[in-house]
């Protein structure tokens, strides 16, 4: 008999930064070349870009447009929550109670995504639910992304 996991709560500890880390790292990598061409003040400017971008992002506080999948495609059409290929705005300190039930045979991946209309959706983090957790009560796991600097707790139980 297959176990069923009920996702009880999604709690946002920190939403994604929205800062494109790859672009910032590429800009920082240009600093030595620019410094040779135009002097050290340009190099200092470019090296400071990651801090400036991070400060701008913190000031904006854009919410994540959260949706959940059981696969790793990041496609909104594969979303299992919220219903109707929609998203839920989430910011630090907010939580939602999806109440969705997912069959678990051995293990099941749960991936949290940030919908992005202009580029690929961003993986906010994922957890793995195991059938062996059946009957152990409420479990909370951290879904995080080093790239997006996002941290979410997913609370569930397996019956």
MMTF fields as JSON, N, C-alpha, C and O atoms, coordinates in Angstrom:
{
  "mmtfVersion": "1.0.0",
  "mmtfProducer": "UNKNOWN",
  "numBonds": 635,
  "numAtoms": 636,
  "numGroups": 159,
  "numChains": 1,
  "numModels": 1,
  "chainsPerModel": [1],
  "groupsPerChain": [159],
  "chainIdList": ["A"],
  "bondAtomList": [4, 2, 8, 6, 12, 10, 16, 14, 20, 18, 24, 22, 28, 26, 32, 30, 36, 34, 40, 38, 44, 42, 48, 46, 52, 50, 56, 54, 60, 58, 64, 62, 68, 66, 72, 70, 76, 74, 80, 78, 84, 82, 88, 86, 92, 90, 96, 94, 100, 98, 104, 102, 108, 106, 112, 110, 116, 114, 120, 118, 124, 122, 128, 126, 132, 130, 136, 134, 140, 138, 144, 142, 148, 146, 152, 150, 156, 154, 160, 158, 164, 162, 168, 166, 172, 170, 176, 174, 180, 178, 184, 182, 188, 186, 192, 190, 196, 194, 200, 198, 204, 202, 208, 206, 212, 210, 216, 214, 220, 218, 224, 222, 228, 226, 232, 230, 236, 234, 240, 238, 244, 242, 248, 246, 252, 250, 256, 254, 260, 258, 264, 262, 268, 266, 272, 270, 276, 274, 280, 278, 284, 282, 288, 286, 292, 290, 296, 294, 300, 298, 304, 302, 308, 306, 312, 310, 316, 314, 320, 318, 324, 322, 328, 326, 332, 330, 336, 334, 340, 338, 344, 342, 348, 346, 352, 350, 356, 354, 360, 358, 364, 362, 368, 366, 372, 370, 376, 374, 380, 378, 384, 382, 388, 386, 392, 390, 396, 394, 400, 398, 404, 402, 408, 406, 412, 410, 416, 414, 420, 418, 424, 422, 428, 426, 432, 430, 436, 434, 440, 438, 444, 442, 448, 446, 452, 450, 456, 454, 460, 458, 464, 462, 468, 466, 472, 470, 476, 474, 480, 478, 484, 482, 488, 486, 492, 490, 496, 494, 500, 498, 504, 502, 508, 506, 512, 510, 516, 514, 520, 518, 524, 522, 528, 526, 532, 530, 536, 534, 540, 538, 544, 542, 548, 546, 552, 550, 556, 554, 560, 558, 564, 562, 568, 566, 572, 570, 576, 574, 580, 578, 584, 582, 588, 586, 592, 590, 596, 594, 600, 598, 604, 602, 608, 606, 612, 610, 616, 614, 620, 618, 624, 622, 628, 626, 632, 630],
  "bondOrderList": [1, 1, 1, 1, 1, 1, 1, 1, 1, 1, 1, 1, 1, 1, 1, 1, 1, 1, 1, 1, 1, 1, 1, 1, 1, 1, 1, 1, 1, 1, 1, 1, 1, 1, 1, 1, 1, 1, 1, 1, 1, 1, 1, 1, 1, 1, 1, 1, 1, 1, 1, 1, 1, 1, 1, 1, 1, 1, 1, 1, 1, 1, 1, 1, 1, 1, 1, 1, 1, 1, 1, 1, 1, 1, 1, 1, 1, 1, 1, 1, 1, 1, 1, 1, 1, 1, 1, 1, 1, 1, 1, 1, 1, 1, 1, 1, 1, 1, 1, 1, 1, 1, 1, 1, 1, 1, 1, 1, 1, 1, 1, 1, 1, 1, 1, 1, 1, 1, 1, 1, 1, 1, 1, 1, 1, 1, 1, 1, 1, 1, 1, 1, 1, 1, 1, 1, 1, 1, 1, 1, 1, 1, 1, 1, 1, 1, 1, 1, 1, 1, 1, 1, 1, 1, 1, 1, 1, 1],
  "groupList": [{"groupName": "UNK", "atomNameList": ["N", "CA", "C", "O"], "elementList": ["N", "C", "C", "O"], "formalChargeList": [0, 0, 0, 0], "bondAtomList": [1, 0, 2, 1, 3, 2], "bondOrderList": [1, 1, 2], "singleLetterCode": "X", "chemCompType": "L-PEPTIDE LINKING"}],
  "groupTypeList": [0, 0, 0, 0, 0, 0, 0, 0, 0, 0, 0, 0, 0, 0, 0, 0, 0, 0, 0, 0, 0, 0, 0, 0, 0, 0, 0, 0, 0, 0, 0, 0, 0, 0, 0, 0, 0, 0, 0, 0, 0, 0, 0, 0, 0, 0, 0, 0, 0, 0, 0, 0, 0, 0, 0, 0, 0, 0, 0, 0, 0, 0, 0, 0, 0, 0, 0, 0, 0, 0, 0, 0, 0, 0, 0, 0, 0, 0, 0, 0, 0, 0, 0, 0, 0, 0, 0, 0, 0, 0, 0, 0, 0, 0, 0, 0, 0, 0, 0, 0, 0, 0, 0, 0, 0, 0, 0, 0, 0, 0, 0, 0, 0, 0, 0, 0, 0, 0, 0, 0, 0, 0, 0, 0, 0, 0, 0, 0, 0, 0, 0, 0, 0, 0, 0, 0, 0, 0, 0, 0, 0, 0, 0, 0, 0, 0, 0, 0, 0, 0, 0, 0, 0, 0, 0, 0, 0, 0, 0],
  "groupIdList": [1, 2, 3, 4, 5, 6, 7, 8, 9, 10, 11, 12, 13, 14, 15, 16, 17, 18, 19, 20, 21, 22, 23, 24, 25, 26, 27, 28, 29, 30, 31, 32, 33, 34, 35, 36, 37, 38, 39, 40, 41, 42, 43, 44, 45, 46, 47, 48, 49, 50, 51, 52, 53, 54, 55, 56, 57, 58, 59, 60, 61, 62, 63, 64, 65, 66, 67, 68, 69, 70, 71, 72, 73, 74, 75, 76, 77, 78, 79, 80, 81, 82, 83, 84, 85, 86, 87, 88, 89, 90, 91, 92, 93, 94, 95, 96, 97, 98, 99, 100, 101, 102, 103, 104, 105, 106, 107, 108, 109, 110, 111, 112, 113, 114, 115, 116, 117, 118, 119, 120, 121, 122, 123, 124, 125, 126, 127, 128, 129, 130, 131, 132, 133, 134, 135, 136, 137, 138, 139, 140, 141, 142, 143, 144, 145, 146, 147, 148, 149, 150, 151, 152, 153, 154, 155, 156, 157, 158, 159],
  "secStructList": [7, 7, 3, 3, 3, 3, 3, 3, 3, 3, 3, 3, 3, 3, 7, 7, 7, 7, 7, 7, 2, 2, 2, 2, 2, 2, 2, 2, 2, 6, 2, 2, 2, 2, 2, 2, 2, 2, 7, 2, 2, 2, 2, 2, 2, 2, 2, 6, 2, 2, 2, 2, 2, 2, 2, 2, 2, 2, 2, 2, 7, 7, 7, 3, 3, 3, 3, 3, 3, 1, 1, 1, 1, 7, 7, 4, 4, 4, 7, 7, 5, 1, 6, 6, 6, 7, 7, 3, 3, 3, 7, 6, 6, 7, 3, 3, 7, 7, 7, 3, 3, 3, 3, 3, 1, 1, 3, 3, 3, 3, 3, 3, 3, 3, 7, 7, 1, 1, 1, 7, 7, 3, 3, 3, 3, 3, 3, 3, 3, 3, 4, 4, 4, 6, 6, 1, 7, 7, 3, 3, 3, 3, 3, 3, 3, 6, 6, 6, 6, 3, 3, 3, 3, 3, 3, 3, 3, 3, 7],
  "xCoordList": [0.836, 0.0, 0.885, 1.814, 0.599, 1.372, 1.019, -0.14, 2.041, 1.833, 1.401, 1.622, 0.786, 0.39, 0.997, 0.906, 1.614, 2.174, 1.232, 0.768, 0.957, 0.15, 1.056, 1.658, 1.151, 1.951, 1.103, 0.102, 1.515, 0.724, 1.033, 0.13, 2.326, 2.681, 3.964, 4.898, 3.958, 5.158, 5.436, 4.608, 6.596, 6.943, 8.197, 9.22, 8.114, 9.23, 10.094, 9.669, 11.285, 12.253, 12.932, 13.155, 13.258, 13.855, 13.503, 13.796, 12.871, 12.559, 13.839, 14.857, 13.761, 14.908, 15.352, 14.551, 16.643, 17.181, 16.758, 16.6, 16.574, 16.249, 17.489, 17.417, 18.618, 19.871, 20.447, 20.573, 20.797, 21.38, 22.855, 23.689, 23.172, 24.517, 25.522, 26.638, 25.14, 26.052, 26.481, 27.651, 25.565, 25.894, 26.833, 27.809, 26.54, 27.381, 28.791, 29.768, 28.908, 30.223, 30.972, 32.18, 30.265, 30.906, 31.403, 32.508, 30.603, 31.033, 32.262, 33.193, 32.26, 33.41, 34.662, 35.768, 34.487, 35.611, 36.218, 37.37, 35.456, 35.964, 36.858, 37.57, 36.826, 37.532, 39.015, 39.481, 39.788, 41.208, 41.439, 42.348, 40.632, 40.771, 40.435, 41.177, 39.314, 38.919, 39.93, 40.207, 40.475, 41.471, 42.713, 43.286, 43.144, 44.298, 44.011, 44.901, 42.77, 42.417, 42.166, 42.525, 41.549, 41.089, 41.532, 41.084, 42.386, 42.836, 42.09, 41.072, 42.604, 42.084, 40.697, 39.997, 40.269, 38.952, 37.839, 36.809, 38.023, 37.039, 37.003, 35.933, 38.175, 38.239, 37.484, 36.737, 37.662, 36.949, 35.44, 34.672, 35.028, 33.607, 33.006, 31.958, 33.67, 33.146, 33.174, 32.244, 34.225, 34.305, 33.199, 32.799, 32.711, 31.645, 30.254, 29.288, 30.125, 28.817, 28.002, 26.801, 28.607, 27.772, 27.104, 25.934, 27.801, 27.218, 26.114, 25.083, 26.33, 25.324, 24.07, 22.959, 24.238, 23.08, 22.325, 21.094, 23.048, 22.4, 21.614, 20.506, 22.174, 21.47, 20.213, 19.167, 20.322, 19.15, 18.061, 16.883, 18.458, 17.495, 16.809, 15.6, 17.564, 16.977, 15.98, 14.945, 16.277, 15.387, 14.074, 13.023, 14.135, 12.93, 12.002, 10.785, 12.53, 11.748, 10.665, 9.524, 11.014, 10.051, 9.673, 10.551, 8.399, 8.003, 8.37, 8.541, 8.487, 8.597, 7.201, 6.223, 7.105, 5.849, 5.893, 6.232, 5.549, 5.763, 4.78, 3.578, 5.337, 4.538, 5.362, 6.585, 4.675, 5.32, 5.133, 4.062, 6.208, 6.145, 6.712, 7.363, 6.451, 7.087, 8.161, 8.71, 8.459, 9.545, 10.55, 10.382, 11.574, 12.623, 12.616, 13.608, 11.499, 11.442, 11.251, 11.684, 10.614, 10.349, 9.287, 9.23, 8.449, 7.405, 6.114, 5.638, 5.554, 4.319, 3.189, 2.301, 3.223, 2.19, 2.272, 1.323, 3.413, 3.581, 3.291, 3.513, 2.803, 2.547, 1.48, 0.464, 1.741, 0.73, 0.046, -0.969, 0.597, 0.018, 0.656, 1.848, -0.054, -1.501, -2.212, -1.576, -3.519, -4.258, -4.372, -4.237, -4.624, -4.921, -3.726, -3.873, -2.528, -1.312, -1.118, -0.764, -1.351, -1.173, 0.001, 0.617, 0.307, 1.366, 0.827, -0.252, 1.586, 1.259, 2.436, 3.577, 2.176, 3.241, 3.681, 2.854, 5.003, 5.558, 6.745, 7.601, 6.773, 7.906, 8.299, 7.565, 9.448, 9.958, 8.912, 8.289, 8.734, 7.794, 6.4, 5.587, 6.094, 4.759, 4.706, 5.717, 3.515, 3.317, 1.979, 1.068, 1.891, 0.665, 0.454, 1.41, -0.792, -1.153, -1.773, -2.994, -0.942, -1.47, -2.464, -3.463, -2.206, -3.099, -3.176, -4.129, -2.203, -2.234, -1.73, -0.87, -2.276, -1.898, -1.186, -1.676, -0.013, 0.834, 1.158, 1.639, 0.907, 1.3, 2.824, 3.53, 3.314, 4.754, 5.046, 4.648, 5.736, 6.192, 7.716, 8.339, 8.31, 9.726, 10.128, 10.42, 10.145, 10.48, 9.794, 9.421, 9.639, 9.007, 9.709, 9.9, 10.083, 10.694, 9.61, 8.585, 9.847, 8.982, 9.891, 10.823, 9.622, 10.438, 9.621, 8.482, 10.214, 9.589, 10.225, 11.448, 9.388, 9.849, 9.342, 8.28, 10.107, 9.7, 9.419, 10.32, 8.161, 7.784, 8.437, 8.428, 8.999, 9.642, 9.135, 9.361, 8.453, 7.853, 8.856, 8.55, 10.045, 11.006, 12.189, 12.944, 12.361, 13.439, 12.983, 11.821, 13.895, 13.545, 13.112, 13.6, 12.201, 11.776, 12.949, 13.807, 12.981, 14.103, 13.758, 12.71, 14.644, 14.465, 14.784, 15.902, 13.795, 13.952, 14.454, 14.945, 14.34, 14.78, 13.907, 12.844, 14.36, 13.573, 13.845, 14.846, 12.927, 13.074, 12.698, 12.1, 13.056, 12.638, 11.83, 12.264, 10.654, 9.786, 9.955, 9.94, 10.118, 10.331, 9.139, 8.544, 8.809, 7.744, 8.048, 7.129, 9.316, 9.728, 9.411, 9.514, 9.03, 8.66, 7.2, 6.711, 6.526, 5.113, 4.935, 5.635, 3.969, 3.624, 4.542, 4.399, 5.483, 6.425, 5.964, 6.669, 4.786, 4.257, 4.692, 5.133, 4.559, 4.882, 6.395, 7.168, 6.796, 8.208, 8.381, 7.559, 9.447, 9.778, 11.161, 12.112, 11.269, 12.553, 12.798, 11.869, 14.073, 14.485, 14.728, 15.519, 14.035, 14.269, 15.003, 14.474, 16.226, 17.012, 17.735, 17.951, 18.096, 18.878, 20.018, 19.796, 21.234, 22.405, 22.429, 22.813, 22.02, 22.036, 21.041, 21.362, 19.83, 18.772, 18.755, 18.026, 19.552, 19.579, 18.201, 17.835, 17.436, 16.089, 16.082, 16.816, 15.213, 15.079, 13.599, 12.931, 13.1, 11.705, 11.67, 12.423, 10.791, 10.518, 9.239, 8.226, 9.306, 8.158, 7.797, 8.616, 6.575, 6.103, 5.069, 4.157, 5.233, 4.347, 4.239, 4.97, 3.33, 3.242, 2.97, 2.377, 3.413, 3.22, 2.325, 2.677, 1.168, 0.206, 0.129, -0.622],
  "yCoordList": [-1.182, 0.0, 1.251, 1.358, 2.17, 3.407, 4.363, 4.492, 5.023, 6.037, 7.341, 7.547, 8.214, 9.533, 10.605, 10.531, 11.596, 12.73, 13.918, 14.225, 14.578, 15.789, 16.969, 17.049, 17.895, 19.102, 20.05, 20.592, 20.237, 21.021, 22.514, 23.347, 22.846, 24.259, 24.501, 23.699, 25.652, 26.173, 27.515, 28.425, 27.634, 28.863, 29.46, 28.785, 30.719, 31.413, 32.087, 33.04, 31.583, 32.205, 33.376, 34.433, 33.171, 34.228, 33.982, 32.916, 34.971, 34.826, 35.005, 35.483, 34.616, 34.709, 36.158, 37.085, 36.331, 37.679, 38.345, 39.564, 37.554, 38.141, 38.645, 39.038, 38.635, 39.079, 37.938, 36.82, 38.203, 37.184, 37.039, 37.819, 36.042, 35.833, 35.637, 36.151, 34.902, 34.655, 35.936, 36.083, 36.86, 38.141, 38.944, 39.524, 38.975, 39.734, 39.15, 39.899, 37.826, 37.2, 37.501, 37.738, 37.493, 37.823, 39.261, 39.532, 40.193, 41.589, 41.737, 42.468, 41.039, 41.103, 40.54, 41.024, 39.524, 38.934, 39.87, 39.692, 40.865, 41.846, 42.896, 43.62, 42.981, 44.05, 44.139, 45.247, 43.057, 43.187, 43.745, 44.549, 43.329, 43.814, 45.302, 46.086, 45.684, 47.092, 47.949, 49.085, 47.39, 48.124, 48.423, 49.506, 47.486, 47.697, 48.768, 49.534, 48.821, 49.763, 51.176, 52.155, 51.286, 52.595, 53.014, 54.052, 52.254, 52.648, 51.921, 51.274, 52.034, 51.245, 51.69, 50.892, 52.919, 53.343, 52.55, 52.291, 52.16, 51.344, 49.952, 49.368, 49.424, 48.107, 48.106, 47.168, 49.118, 49.215, 49.278, 48.659, 50.025, 50.138, 48.784, 48.409, 48.053, 46.767, 45.758, 44.963, 45.773, 44.84, 45.119, 44.213, 46.328, 46.675, 46.332, 46.441, 45.915, 45.622, 44.582, 44.783, 43.467, 42.503, 43.115, 42.834, 43.924, 44.564, 45.539, 45.599, 46.3, 47.265, 46.539, 46.927, 45.484, 44.723, 44.084, 44.071, 43.557, 42.954, 43.978, 43.691, 45.177, 46.233, 46.673, 46.894, 46.797, 47.167, 46.12, 46.449, 44.857, 43.777, 43.76, 43.543, 43.984, 44.014, 45.15, 44.997, 46.278, 47.433, 47.181, 47.677, 46.408, 46.135, 45.161, 45.346, 44.137, 43.107, 42.502, 42.344, 42.167, 41.509, 40.15, 39.415, 39.8, 38.478, 37.392, 37.66, 36.169, 35.023, 34.713, 34.839, 34.312, 33.848, 32.325, 31.662, 31.783, 30.384, 29.429, 29.683, 28.314, 27.152, 25.912, 25.981, 24.765, 23.516, 22.457, 22.34, 21.673, 20.529, 19.292, 19.4, 18.125, 16.894, 16.445, 15.352, 17.28, 16.969, 18.122, 19.08, 18.022, 19.042, 19.902, 20.56, 19.897, 20.661, 22.159, 22.973, 22.525, 23.936, 24.529, 25.745, 23.677, 24.119, 24.368, 23.479, 25.561, 25.902, 24.939, 24.688, 24.403, 23.443, 22.123, 21.34, 21.874, 20.66, 20.917, 20.046, 22.089, 22.483, 21.611, 21.275, 21.248, 20.523, 21.456, 21.094, 22.648, 23.667, 24.998, 25.023, 26.093, 26.199, 25.704, 25.518, 25.492, 24.952, 25.961, 27.17, 25.425, 26.262, 26.96, 28.039, 26.361, 26.963, 28.409, 29.283, 28.642, 29.965, 29.932, 28.885, 31.064, 31.159, 31.878, 32.469, 31.816, 32.5, 33.401, 32.941, 34.681, 35.595, 35.243, 35.11, 35.09, 34.751, 35.654, 35.895, 36.148, 36.921, 36.369, 35.582, 36.78, 36.322, 36.504, 37.559, 35.455, 35.489, 35.024, 34.814, 34.855, 34.419, 32.898, 32.24, 32.359, 30.923, 30.659, 31.487, 29.495, 29.022, 27.574, 26.858, 27.152, 25.781, 25.106, 25.114, 24.52, 23.924, 22.788, 22.688, 21.927, 20.811, 19.795, 19.018, 19.778, 18.826, 17.462, 17.368, 16.412, 15.038, 14.449, 14.516, 13.868, 13.334, 11.877, 11.579, 10.96, 9.569, 9.443, 10.079, 8.608, 8.406, 6.911, 6.165, 6.492, 5.113, 5.158, 5.528, 4.798, 4.883, 6.331, 6.668, 7.204, 8.611, 9.498, 9.05, 10.761, 11.734, 13.079, 13.567, 13.658, 14.983, 16.057, 15.946, 17.092, 18.275, 19.467, 19.741, 20.174, 21.323, 22.6, 22.646, 23.637, 24.955, 25.846, 25.894, 26.552, 27.359, 28.782, 29.042, 29.695, 31.091, 31.304, 31.189, 31.615, 31.845, 33.13, 34.153, 33.06, 34.21, 34.321, 33.421, 35.413, 35.557, 35.912, 35.751, 36.391, 36.824, 35.868, 36.008, 34.904, 33.921, 32.617, 32.481, 31.666, 30.386, 30.588, 31.49, 29.75, 29.781, 29.392, 28.603, 29.949, 29.749, 28.721, 28.81, 27.739, 26.741, 27.382, 27.844, 27.404, 27.989, 26.966, 27.336, 25.708, 24.636, 23.413, 23.48, 22.298, 21.07, 20.207, 20.369, 19.292, 18.308, 16.95, 16.851, 15.904, 14.558, 13.989, 14.001, 13.496, 12.832, 11.327, 10.846, 10.582, 9.138, 8.364, 8.75, 7.28, 6.4, 5.9, 5.698, 5.7, 5.208, 6.201, 5.848, 7.431, 8.426, 8.258, 8.994, 7.281, 7.043, 6.768, 5.948, 7.485, 7.284, 7.962, 7.737, 8.788, 9.44, 10.818, 11.496, 11.24, 12.538, 13.65, 13.411, 14.868, 16.054, 16.188, 16.048, 16.46, 16.606, 17.951, 18.332, 18.661, 19.922, 19.78, 19.379, 20.11, 20.062, 21.398, 22.083, 21.753, 23.01, 22.802, 21.949, 23.594, 23.647, 24.952, 26.025, 24.873, 26.091, 26.09, 25.051, 27.289, 27.471, 28.433, 29.588, 27.948, 28.818, 29.892, 31.033, 29.526, 30.455, 31.59, 32.753, 31.255, 32.249, 32.855, 33.814, 32.299, 32.729, 32.635, 33.479, 31.611, 31.431, 30.279, 29.3, 30.438, 29.435, 29.266, 30.22, 28.056, 27.719, 26.459, 25.515, 26.453, 25.224, 24.608, 25.286, 23.309, 22.541, 21.586, 20.759, 21.695, 20.827, 19.876, 20.287, 18.577, 17.56, 16.385, 16.303, 15.496, 14.225, 13.135, 13.392, 11.935, 10.804, 9.789, 9.27, 9.511, 8.551, 7.308, 6.384],
  "zCoordList": [0.0, 0.0, 0.0, 0.8, -0.877, -0.998, 0.129, 0.523, 0.633, 1.66, 1.0, -0.193, 1.783, 1.298, 2.195, 3.42, 1.573, 2.312, 2.163, 1.065, 3.281, 3.268, 3.561, 4.632, 2.596, 2.795, 3.64, 3.172, 4.874, 5.817, 5.747, 5.816, 5.608, 5.625, 4.831, 4.832, 4.152, 3.496, 4.175, 4.122, 4.81, 5.519, 4.89, 4.77, 4.493, 3.854, 4.922, 5.574, 5.082, 5.979, 5.261, 5.851, 3.972, 3.149, 1.69, 1.15, 1.045, -0.374, -1.202, -0.703, -2.459, -3.365, -3.496, -3.384, -3.734, -3.859, -5.155, -5.205, -6.204, -7.5, -8.222, -9.386, -7.541, -8.137, -8.955, -8.455, -10.199, -11.054, -10.698, -11.156, -9.882, -9.373, -10.513, -10.443, -11.555, -12.674, -13.358, -13.714, -13.546, -14.174, -13.279, -13.756, -12.001, -11.073, -11.027, -11.014, -11.002, -10.999, -12.292, -12.269, -13.412, -14.694, -14.688, -15.16, -14.16, -14.072, -13.187, -13.523, -12.057, -11.156, -11.827, -11.588, -12.66, -13.377, -14.408, -14.805, -14.847, -15.806, -15.16, -15.855, -13.848, -13.145, -13.498, -13.768, -13.515, -13.856, -15.262, -15.467, -16.215, -17.586, -17.656, -18.248, -17.049, -17.054, -16.307, -16.692, -15.233, -14.458, -15.279, -15.151, -16.121, -16.984, -18.027, -18.396, -18.502, -19.543, -19.02, -19.676, -17.838, -17.42, -16.022, -15.535, -15.367, -14.035, -12.939, -13.185, -11.725, -10.608, -10.143, -9.519, -10.413, -9.948, -10.627, -10.005, -11.889, -12.585, -11.97, -11.8, -11.638, -11.019, -9.69, -9.411, -8.887, -7.606, -7.824, -7.088, -8.833, -9.144, -9.499, -8.975, -10.387, -10.829, -9.691, -9.553, -8.874, -7.743, -6.722, -5.991, -6.661, -5.729, -6.23, -5.475, -7.496, -8.08, -7.307, -7.127, -6.837, -6.111, -4.88, -4.62, -4.136, -2.961, -3.322, -2.652, -4.38, -4.83, -5.294, -4.933, -6.094, -6.586, -5.425, -5.42, -4.45, -3.286, -2.488, -2.033, -2.31, -1.573, -2.32, -1.711, -3.642, -4.438, -4.318, -4.183, -4.368, -4.279, -2.918, -2.839, -1.849, -0.502, -0.372, 0.277, -0.978, -0.89, -1.638, -1.233, -2.736, -3.53, -2.835, -2.876, -2.201, -1.515, -2.401, -1.967, -3.628, -4.513, -3.938, -3.486, -3.942, -3.447, -4.458, -5.647, -3.96, -4.851, -5.363, -4.626, -6.614, -7.202, -7.14, -8.121, -5.98, -5.639, -6.305, -6.373, -6.795, -7.174, -6.865, -6.74, -6.742, -6.327, -7.398, -7.994, -7.637, -8.545, -7.834, -6.794, -8.415, -7.943, -8.922, -8.787, -9.899, -10.829, -10.797, -10.042, -11.607, -11.6, -12.863, -13.173, -13.588, -14.841, -14.606, -15.422, -13.512, -13.258, -14.158, -14.346, -14.712, -15.63, -14.843, -14.137, -14.962, -14.266, -14.627, -13.812, -15.841, -16.26, -15.491, -15.501, -14.821, -14.004, -12.537, -11.697, -12.228, -10.848, -10.19, -10.799, -8.912, -8.137, -7.138, -6.544, -6.954, -6.078, -6.402, -6.707, -6.357, -6.204, -7.467, -8.504, -7.383, -8.531, -9.681, -9.492, -10.864, -12.03, -12.642, -13.215, -12.532, -13.11, -12.65, -13.442, -11.377, -10.794, -9.82, -9.62, -9.222, -8.229, -6.99, -7.02, -5.922, -4.686, -4.337, -4.313, -4.064, -3.647, -2.234, -1.332, -2.046, -0.738, -0.435, -1.286, 0.8, 1.299, 2.662, 3.259, 3.141, 4.43, 5.521, 5.64, 6.31, 7.414, 7.068, 7.968, 5.793, 5.393, 5.29, 5.047, 5.479, 5.318, 4.649, 4.677, 4.056, 3.42, 3.831, 4.13, 3.842, 4.187, 2.967, 2.811, 2.099, 0.865, 1.104, 0.391, 2.098, 2.367, 1.252, 1.196, 0.364, -0.753, -0.291, 0.584, -0.891, -0.573, -1.783, -2.911, -1.52, -2.585, -2.28, -1.187, -3.216, -2.988, -2.956, -3.738, -2.034, -1.899, -1.934, -1.039, -2.97, -3.075, -3.042, -4.037, -1.947, -1.613, -1.321, -0.173, -2.362, -2.121, -3.149, -4.234, -2.785, -3.691, -3.528, -2.415, -4.649, -4.672, -4.632, -5.305, -3.839, -3.808, -4.105, -3.349, -5.204, -5.6, -5.536, -6.0, -4.957, -4.868, -5.925, -6.054, -6.682, -7.811, -7.718, -7.152, -8.278, -8.437, -9.921, -10.752, -10.251, -11.643, -12.144, -11.46, -13.341, -13.954, -15.383, -16.191, -15.703, -17.03, -18.118, -19.299, -17.759, -18.775, -18.957, -19.919, -18.053, -18.196, -17.554, -17.171, -17.436, -16.826, -15.378, -14.696, -14.918, -13.524, -12.631, -13.028, -11.429, -10.517, -9.453, -8.813, -9.262, -8.214, -6.867, -6.639, -5.982, -4.65, -3.647, -2.58, -3.966, -3.086, -3.267, -3.884, -2.727, -2.809, -1.586, -0.888, -1.354, -0.282, -0.848, -1.919, -0.112, -0.472, 0.684, 1.835, 0.355, 1.323, 1.119, -0.014, 2.221, 2.143, 2.699, 3.705, 2.034, 2.503, 3.913, 4.706, 4.231, 5.554, 6.684, 7.859, 6.34, 7.345, 7.794, 8.65, 7.2, 7.515, 9.005, 9.598, 9.591, 10.987, 11.992, 13.193, 11.535, 12.46, 12.906, 13.654, 12.457, 12.864, 11.93, 10.806, 12.423, 11.628, 11.442, 12.39, 10.208, 9.853, 9.151, 8.318, 9.489, 8.816, 8.198, 8.869, 6.915, 6.211, 5.54, 5.112, 5.458, 4.836, 3.348, 2.945, 2.543, 1.099, 0.848, 1.138, 0.309, 0.132, -1.203, -1.827, -1.613, -2.828, -2.541, -2.178, -2.707, -2.538, -3.626, -3.369, -4.833, -5.964, -5.755, -6.001, -5.3, -5.125, -3.721, -3.467, -2.813, -1.399, -0.76, 0.058, -1.13, -0.59, 0.41, 0.278, 1.426, 2.479, 2.819, 3.219, 2.658, 2.945, 3.806, 3.57, 4.802, 5.544, 5.005, 4.829, 4.748, 4.289, 5.418, 5.819, 5.931, 6.993, 6.408, 5.691, 6.734, 6.188, 7.152, 8.14, 6.852, 7.566, 6.52, 5.472, 6.828, 5.924, 6.632, 7.692, 6.039, 6.617, 5.754, 6.069]
}
